[in-house]
mmCIF file of N, CA and C in Angstrom:
data_model
loop_
_atom_site.group_PDB
_atom_site.id
_atom_site.type_symbol
_atom_site.label_atom_id
_atom_site.label_comp_id
_atom_site.label_asym_id
_atom_site.label_seq_id
_atom_site.Cartn_x
_atom_site.Cartn_y
_atom_site.Cartn_z
ATOM 1 N N MET A 22 30.947 20.179 41.731
ATOM 2 C CA MET A 22 30.136 19.004 41.590
ATOM 3 C C MET A 22 29.890 18.748 40.101
ATOM 4 N N PRO A 23 30.379 17.640 39.561
ATOM 5 C CA PRO A 23 30.185 17.337 38.143
ATOM 6 C C PRO A 23 28.760 16.848 37.891
ATOM 7 N N THR A 24 28.256 17.207 36.736
ATOM 8 C CA THR A 24 26.917 16.738 36.367
ATOM 9 C C THR A 24 27.045 15.576 35.389
ATOM 10 N N THR A 25 26.133 14.705 35.487
ATOM 11 C CA THR A 25 26.120 13.563 34.568
ATOM 12 C C THR A 25 24.783 13.549 33.848
ATOM 13 N N THR A 26 24.814 13.081 32.667
ATOM 14 C CA THR A 26 23.563 12.922 31.923
ATOM 15 C C THR A 26 23.286 11.440 31.788
ATOM 16 N N ASP A 27 22.065 11.119 31.975
ATOM 17 C CA ASP A 27 21.664 9.722 31.815
ATOM 18 C C ASP A 27 21.412 9.451 30.347
ATOM 19 N N ARG A 28 21.964 8.406 29.865
ATOM 20 C CA ARG A 28 21.748 7.988 28.490
ATOM 21 C C ARG A 28 21.093 6.620 28.489
ATOM 22 N N LEU A 29 20.225 6.441 27.542
ATOM 23 C CA LEU A 29 19.575 5.143 27.415
ATOM 24 C C LEU A 29 20.546 4.136 26.821
ATOM 25 N N PRO A 30 20.610 2.966 27.395
ATOM 26 C CA PRO A 30 21.423 1.932 26.758
ATOM 27 C C PRO A 30 20.810 1.557 25.407
ATOM 28 N N LEU A 31 21.615 1.023 24.515
ATOM 29 C CA LEU A 31 21.135 0.654 23.188
ATOM 30 C C LEU A 31 19.963 -0.325 23.237
ATOM 31 N N SER A 32 19.920 -1.150 24.247
ATOM 32 C CA SER A 32 18.854 -2.155 24.321
ATOM 33 C C SER A 32 17.490 -1.534 24.593
ATOM 34 N N THR A 33 17.447 -0.342 25.188
ATOM 35 C CA THR A 33 16.160 0.292 25.462
ATOM 36 C C THR A 33 15.850 1.427 24.486
ATOM 37 N N ALA A 34 16.732 1.686 23.552
ATOM 38 C CA ALA A 34 16.480 2.708 22.546
ATOM 39 C C ALA A 34 15.400 2.225 21.586
ATOM 40 N N LEU A 35 14.897 3.122 20.788
ATOM 41 C CA LEU A 35 13.857 2.774 19.823
ATOM 42 C C LEU A 35 14.328 1.640 18.914
ATOM 43 N N PRO A 36 13.587 0.553 18.868
ATOM 44 C CA PRO A 36 13.999 -0.604 18.066
ATOM 45 C C PRO A 36 13.702 -0.370 16.569
ATOM 46 N N LEU A 37 14.558 0.388 15.922
ATOM 47 C CA LEU A 37 14.332 0.783 14.537
ATOM 48 C C LEU A 37 14.233 -0.419 13.591
ATOM 49 N N ARG A 38 15.097 -1.379 13.757
ATOM 50 C CA ARG A 38 15.043 -2.553 12.870
ATOM 51 C C ARG A 38 13.739 -3.318 13.021
ATOM 52 N N GLY A 39 13.263 -3.425 14.231
ATOM 53 C CA GLY A 39 11.992 -4.114 14.463
ATOM 54 C C GLY A 39 10.820 -3.372 13.837
ATOM 55 N N LEU A 40 10.821 -2.045 13.966
ATOM 56 C CA LEU A 40 9.761 -1.246 13.354
ATOM 57 C C LEU A 40 9.789 -1.357 11.839
ATOM 58 N N LEU A 41 10.978 -1.360 11.255
ATOM 59 C CA LEU A 41 11.090 -1.518 9.802
ATOM 60 C C LEU A 41 10.609 -2.895 9.359
ATOM 61 N N ALA A 42 10.918 -3.913 10.133
ATOM 62 C CA ALA A 42 10.476 -5.266 9.795
ATOM 63 C C ALA A 42 8.953 -5.373 9.852
ATOM 64 N N VAL A 43 8.341 -4.755 10.867
ATOM 65 C CA VAL A 43 6.884 -4.784 10.984
ATOM 66 C C VAL A 43 6.245 -4.026 9.821
ATOM 67 N N ALA A 44 6.774 -2.859 9.471
ATOM 68 C CA ALA A 44 6.231 -2.080 8.353
ATOM 69 C C ALA A 44 6.358 -2.852 7.039
ATOM 70 N N PHE A 45 7.508 -3.475 6.810
ATOM 71 C CA PHE A 45 7.702 -4.265 5.595
ATOM 72 C C PHE A 45 6.725 -5.432 5.540
ATOM 73 N N ALA A 46 6.544 -6.122 6.665
ATOM 74 C CA ALA A 46 5.630 -7.264 6.700
ATOM 75 C C ALA A 46 4.195 -6.818 6.426
ATOM 76 N N TRP A 47 3.794 -5.657 6.949
ATOM 77 C CA TRP A 47 2.436 -5.167 6.732
ATOM 78 C C TRP A 47 2.222 -4.797 5.271
ATOM 79 N N PHE A 48 3.155 -4.052 4.681
ATOM 80 C CA PHE A 48 3.027 -3.667 3.271
ATOM 81 C C PHE A 48 3.017 -4.901 2.369
ATOM 82 N N ALA A 49 3.915 -5.836 2.615
ATOM 83 C CA ALA A 49 3.980 -7.049 1.804
ATOM 84 C C ALA A 49 2.729 -7.909 2.000
ATOM 85 N N GLY A 50 2.223 -7.969 3.227
ATOM 86 C CA GLY A 50 1.018 -8.747 3.501
ATOM 87 C C GLY A 50 -0.201 -8.201 2.780
ATOM 88 N N MET A 51 -0.343 -6.876 2.766
ATOM 89 C CA MET A 51 -1.464 -6.263 2.050
ATOM 90 C C MET A 51 -1.353 -6.522 0.547
ATOM 91 N N ALA A 52 -0.152 -6.402 0.004
ATOM 92 C CA ALA A 52 0.044 -6.657 -1.427
ATOM 93 C C ALA A 52 -0.236 -8.122 -1.761
ATOM 94 N N ALA A 53 0.196 -9.041 -0.911
ATOM 95 C CA ALA A 53 -0.050 -10.469 -1.148
ATOM 96 C C ALA A 53 -1.536 -10.784 -1.019
ATOM 97 N N MET A 54 -2.229 -10.121 -0.085
ATOM 98 C CA MET A 54 -3.655 -10.364 0.089
ATOM 99 C C MET A 54 -4.428 -9.984 -1.182
ATOM 100 N N ALA A 55 -3.999 -8.928 -1.849
ATOM 101 C CA ALA A 55 -4.674 -8.527 -3.095
ATOM 102 C C ALA A 55 -4.538 -9.601 -4.160
ATOM 103 N N LEU A 56 -3.436 -10.322 -4.158
ATOM 104 C CA LEU A 56 -3.253 -11.404 -5.123
ATOM 105 C C LEU A 56 -4.082 -12.632 -4.762
ATOM 106 N N VAL A 57 -4.280 -12.860 -3.482
ATOM 107 C CA VAL A 57 -4.943 -14.082 -3.026
ATOM 108 C C VAL A 57 -6.462 -13.965 -3.062
ATOM 109 N N ILE A 58 -7.020 -12.842 -2.618
ATOM 110 C CA ILE A 58 -8.472 -12.787 -2.452
ATOM 111 C C ILE A 58 -9.224 -12.272 -3.675
ATOM 112 N N ARG A 59 -8.546 -11.789 -4.708
ATOM 113 C CA ARG A 59 -9.176 -11.255 -5.923
ATOM 114 C C ARG A 59 -10.271 -10.250 -5.567
ATOM 115 N N PRO A 60 -9.879 -9.092 -5.083
ATOM 116 C CA PRO A 60 -10.855 -8.122 -4.589
ATOM 117 C C PRO A 60 -11.652 -7.456 -5.710
ATOM 118 N N ASP A 61 -12.852 -6.979 -5.355
ATOM 119 C CA ASP A 61 -13.684 -6.230 -6.298
ATOM 120 C C ASP A 61 -13.188 -4.802 -6.458
ATOM 121 N N ALA A 62 -12.566 -4.266 -5.421
ATOM 122 C CA ALA A 62 -12.062 -2.893 -5.462
ATOM 123 C C ALA A 62 -10.659 -2.864 -4.869
ATOM 124 N N VAL A 63 -9.826 -2.024 -5.439
ATOM 125 C CA VAL A 63 -8.436 -1.937 -4.999
ATOM 126 C C VAL A 63 -7.983 -0.484 -4.934
ATOM 127 N N VAL A 64 -6.920 -0.279 -4.186
ATOM 128 C CA VAL A 64 -6.172 0.974 -4.224
ATOM 129 C C VAL A 64 -4.833 0.621 -4.849
ATOM 130 N N VAL A 65 -4.499 1.308 -5.908
ATOM 131 C CA VAL A 65 -3.266 1.038 -6.641
ATOM 132 C C VAL A 65 -2.324 2.213 -6.450
ATOM 133 N N PHE A 66 -1.126 1.935 -5.984
ATOM 134 C CA PHE A 66 -0.107 2.963 -5.857
ATOM 135 C C PHE A 66 0.839 2.843 -7.037
ATOM 136 N N GLY A 67 0.987 3.915 -7.763
ATOM 137 C CA GLY A 67 1.829 3.937 -8.948
ATOM 138 C C GLY A 67 1.420 5.102 -9.820
ATOM 139 N N PRO A 68 1.999 5.212 -10.984
ATOM 140 C CA PRO A 68 1.652 6.328 -11.872
ATOM 141 C C PRO A 68 0.208 6.207 -12.370
ATOM 142 N N ALA A 69 -0.611 7.166 -11.983
ATOM 143 C CA ALA A 69 -2.041 7.114 -12.308
ATOM 144 C C ALA A 69 -2.283 7.110 -13.809
ATOM 145 N N ASP A 70 -1.433 7.794 -14.569
ATOM 146 C CA ASP A 70 -1.637 7.841 -16.023
ATOM 147 C C ASP A 70 -1.454 6.477 -16.687
ATOM 148 N N ARG A 71 -0.808 5.537 -16.012
ATOM 149 C CA ARG A 71 -0.664 4.176 -16.552
ATOM 150 C C ARG A 71 -1.671 3.206 -15.947
ATOM 151 N N MET A 72 -2.193 3.514 -14.748
ATOM 152 C CA MET A 72 -3.150 2.618 -14.088
ATOM 153 C C MET A 72 -4.572 2.822 -14.611
ATOM 154 N N ILE A 73 -4.955 4.069 -14.866
ATOM 155 C CA ILE A 73 -6.326 4.357 -15.299
ATOM 156 C C ILE A 73 -6.683 3.649 -16.607
ATOM 157 N N PRO A 74 -5.822 3.644 -17.636
ATOM 158 C CA PRO A 74 -6.181 2.905 -18.854
ATOM 159 C C PRO A 74 -6.392 1.405 -18.636
ATOM 160 N N VAL A 75 -5.660 0.804 -17.700
ATOM 161 C CA VAL A 75 -5.841 -0.627 -17.408
ATOM 162 C C VAL A 75 -7.219 -0.855 -16.789
ATOM 163 N N VAL A 76 -7.609 0.020 -15.869
ATOM 164 C CA VAL A 76 -8.918 -0.104 -15.229
ATOM 165 C C VAL A 76 -10.037 0.102 -16.249
ATOM 166 N N VAL A 77 -9.908 1.117 -17.088
ATOM 167 C CA VAL A 77 -10.934 1.412 -18.092
ATOM 168 C C VAL A 77 -11.045 0.286 -19.118
ATOM 169 N N ALA A 78 -9.937 -0.257 -19.546
ATOM 170 C CA ALA A 78 -9.944 -1.333 -20.537
ATOM 171 C C ALA A 78 -10.601 -2.602 -20.007
ATOM 172 N N SER A 79 -10.633 -2.764 -18.686
ATOM 173 C CA SER A 79 -11.224 -3.971 -18.104
ATOM 174 C C SER A 79 -12.662 -3.762 -17.655
ATOM 175 N N ASP A 80 -13.292 -2.679 -18.114
ATOM 176 C CA ASP A 80 -14.658 -2.346 -17.700
ATOM 177 C C ASP A 80 -14.752 -2.114 -16.200
ATOM 178 N N GLY A 81 -13.672 -1.638 -15.609
ATOM 179 C CA GLY A 81 -13.677 -1.272 -14.199
ATOM 180 C C GLY A 81 -14.245 0.120 -14.025
ATOM 181 N N ALA A 82 -14.330 0.566 -12.805
ATOM 182 C CA ALA A 82 -14.861 1.898 -12.510
ATOM 183 C C ALA A 82 -13.869 2.647 -11.639
ATOM 184 N N LEU A 83 -13.538 3.830 -12.046
ATOM 185 C CA LEU A 83 -12.627 4.676 -11.289
ATOM 186 C C LEU A 83 -13.378 5.278 -10.108
ATOM 187 N N LEU A 84 -12.873 5.072 -8.892
ATOM 188 C CA LEU A 84 -13.508 5.611 -7.693
ATOM 189 C C LEU A 84 -12.831 6.894 -7.234
ATOM 190 N N ASP A 85 -11.516 6.962 -7.351
ATOM 191 C CA ASP A 85 -10.757 8.124 -6.915
ATOM 192 C C ASP A 85 -9.387 8.032 -7.559
ATOM 193 N N ALA A 86 -8.796 9.176 -7.835
ATOM 194 C CA ALA A 86 -7.456 9.179 -8.407
ATOM 195 C C ALA A 86 -6.693 10.384 -7.893
ATOM 196 N N GLY A 87 -5.430 10.191 -7.688
ATOM 197 C CA GLY A 87 -4.525 11.259 -7.286
ATOM 198 C C GLY A 87 -3.264 11.146 -8.115
ATOM 199 N N ARG A 88 -2.246 11.826 -7.693
ATOM 200 C CA ARG A 88 -1.012 11.809 -8.470
ATOM 201 C C ARG A 88 -0.355 10.430 -8.492
ATOM 202 N N PHE A 89 -0.350 9.752 -7.357
ATOM 203 C CA PHE A 89 0.330 8.458 -7.273
ATOM 204 C C PHE A 89 -0.567 7.337 -6.765
ATOM 205 N N HIS A 90 -1.876 7.509 -6.840
ATOM 206 C CA HIS A 90 -2.773 6.424 -6.426
ATOM 207 C C HIS A 90 -4.047 6.448 -7.260
ATOM 208 N N VAL A 91 -4.659 5.294 -7.353
ATOM 209 C CA VAL A 91 -5.947 5.134 -8.025
ATOM 210 C C VAL A 91 -6.757 4.159 -7.191
ATOM 211 N N ALA A 92 -7.995 4.522 -6.883
ATOM 212 C CA ALA A 92 -8.925 3.592 -6.246
ATOM 213 C C ALA A 92 -9.955 3.226 -7.308
ATOM 214 N N ALA A 93 -10.182 1.937 -7.477
ATOM 215 C CA ALA A 93 -11.059 1.520 -8.578
ATOM 216 C C ALA A 93 -11.708 0.179 -8.291
ATOM 217 N N ARG A 94 -12.875 -0.014 -8.909
ATOM 218 C CA ARG A 94 -13.441 -1.359 -9.009
ATOM 219 C C ARG A 94 -12.680 -2.024 -10.144
ATOM 220 N N THR A 95 -12.316 -3.249 -9.955
ATOM 221 C CA THR A 95 -11.378 -3.868 -10.880
ATOM 222 C C THR A 95 -11.989 -4.348 -12.182
ATOM 223 N N GLY A 96 -13.260 -4.589 -12.257
ATOM 224 C CA GLY A 96 -13.831 -5.144 -13.479
ATOM 225 C C GLY A 96 -13.192 -6.497 -13.753
ATOM 226 N N THR A 97 -12.770 -6.721 -14.985
ATOM 227 C CA THR A 97 -12.113 -7.987 -15.308
ATOM 228 C C THR A 97 -10.602 -7.909 -15.136
ATOM 229 N N ALA A 98 -10.105 -6.729 -14.766
ATOM 230 C CA ALA A 98 -8.655 -6.582 -14.560
ATOM 231 C C ALA A 98 -8.217 -7.418 -13.369
ATOM 232 N N THR A 99 -7.060 -7.964 -13.475
ATOM 233 C CA THR A 99 -6.501 -8.707 -12.362
ATOM 234 C C THR A 99 -5.422 -7.854 -11.711
ATOM 235 N N VAL A 100 -5.083 -8.207 -10.509
ATOM 236 C CA VAL A 100 -4.019 -7.503 -9.810
ATOM 237 C C VAL A 100 -2.715 -7.652 -10.589
ATOM 238 N N GLY A 101 -2.529 -8.795 -11.200
ATOM 239 C CA GLY A 101 -1.328 -9.025 -12.006
ATOM 240 C C GLY A 101 -1.222 -8.073 -13.183
ATOM 241 N N SER A 102 -2.356 -7.765 -13.820
ATOM 242 C CA SER A 102 -2.310 -6.828 -14.949
ATOM 243 C C SER A 102 -1.984 -5.416 -14.480
ATOM 244 N N LEU A 103 -2.404 -5.063 -13.280
ATOM 245 C CA LEU A 103 -2.048 -3.754 -12.730
ATOM 246 C C LEU A 103 -0.556 -3.688 -12.427
ATOM 247 N N TYR A 104 -0.015 -4.773 -11.857
ATOM 248 C CA TYR A 104 1.440 -4.814 -11.624
ATOM 249 C C TYR A 104 2.188 -4.772 -12.954
ATOM 250 N N ALA A 105 1.676 -5.458 -13.964
ATOM 251 C CA ALA A 105 2.332 -5.464 -15.277
ATOM 252 C C ALA A 105 2.335 -4.076 -15.907
ATOM 253 N N ALA A 106 1.338 -3.259 -15.561
ATOM 254 C CA ALA A 106 1.270 -1.898 -16.093
ATOM 255 C C ALA A 106 2.165 -0.928 -15.331
ATOM 256 N N GLY A 107 2.785 -1.392 -14.255
ATOM 257 C CA GLY A 107 3.721 -0.548 -13.533
ATOM 258 C C GLY A 107 3.307 -0.149 -12.135
ATOM 259 N N ALA A 108 2.330 -0.831 -11.559
ATOM 260 C CA ALA A 108 1.905 -0.514 -10.190
ATOM 261 C C ALA A 108 3.018 -0.845 -9.211
ATOM 262 N N TRP A 109 3.159 0.008 -8.198
ATOM 263 C CA TRP A 109 4.144 -0.260 -7.147
ATOM 264 C C TRP A 109 3.556 -1.190 -6.103
ATOM 265 N N LEU A 110 2.341 -0.913 -5.676
ATOM 266 C CA LEU A 110 1.618 -1.746 -4.714
ATOM 267 C C LEU A 110 0.140 -1.754 -5.091
ATOM 268 N N VAL A 111 -0.508 -2.875 -4.897
ATOM 269 C CA VAL A 111 -1.951 -2.983 -5.096
ATOM 270 C C VAL A 111 -2.518 -3.559 -3.813
ATOM 271 N N TRP A 112 -3.410 -2.799 -3.181
ATOM 272 C CA TRP A 112 -4.028 -3.226 -1.928
ATOM 273 C C TRP A 112 -5.520 -3.395 -2.130
ATOM 274 N N PRO A 113 -6.103 -4.413 -1.514
ATOM 275 C CA PRO A 113 -7.559 -4.591 -1.612
ATOM 276 C C PRO A 113 -8.287 -3.574 -0.745
ATOM 277 N N ILE A 114 -9.470 -3.176 -1.179
ATOM 278 C CA ILE A 114 -10.378 -2.406 -0.328
ATOM 279 C C ILE A 114 -11.327 -3.435 0.254
ATOM 280 N N LEU A 115 -11.206 -3.698 1.545
ATOM 281 C CA LEU A 115 -11.924 -4.800 2.154
ATOM 282 C C LEU A 115 -13.284 -4.426 2.737
ATOM 283 N N GLY A 116 -13.375 -3.280 3.374
ATOM 284 C CA GLY A 116 -14.609 -2.920 4.062
ATOM 285 C C GLY A 116 -15.443 -1.937 3.269
ATOM 286 N N LYS A 117 -16.604 -1.681 3.786
ATOM 287 C CA LYS A 117 -17.440 -0.634 3.192
ATOM 288 C C LYS A 117 -16.770 0.701 3.468
ATOM 289 N N GLY A 118 -16.946 1.634 2.578
ATOM 290 C CA GLY A 118 -16.336 2.946 2.742
ATOM 291 C C GLY A 118 -15.191 3.110 1.771
ATOM 292 N N CYS A 119 -14.458 4.147 1.930
ATOM 293 C CA CYS A 119 -13.308 4.438 1.077
ATOM 294 C C CYS A 119 -13.733 4.515 -0.393
ATOM 295 N N GLY A 120 -14.925 5.096 -0.633
ATOM 296 C CA GLY A 120 -15.409 5.243 -1.981
ATOM 297 C C GLY A 120 -16.223 4.068 -2.488
ATOM 298 N N ARG A 121 -16.342 3.040 -1.717
ATOM 299 C CA ARG A 121 -17.048 1.847 -2.149
ATOM 300 C C ARG A 121 -18.528 1.948 -1.814
ATOM 301 N N SER A 122 -19.382 1.604 -2.740
ATOM 302 C CA SER A 122 -20.828 1.669 -2.456
ATOM 303 C C SER A 122 -21.484 0.319 -2.588
#
């Protein structure tokens, strides 16, 4: 008696392209929102040694920093100046919490 294995057809397999499209749209949407709403606090992904001087120069306040991220009150810095300093992504901090007081 031969055994058979059931295989999922391609149409029911994990929709990898769809998941990638959703992830890209979410990341891009968060980055675009930071440009549109001019947030008081942001999380910046990029080299912290280049982001911290931009925040300090704009009278911002450093909330948290790691190797590849900085959370800060923006002061007079704009999201554009953070991108100009080499930020990979800048996301707004929208709600209370996450270091925000």
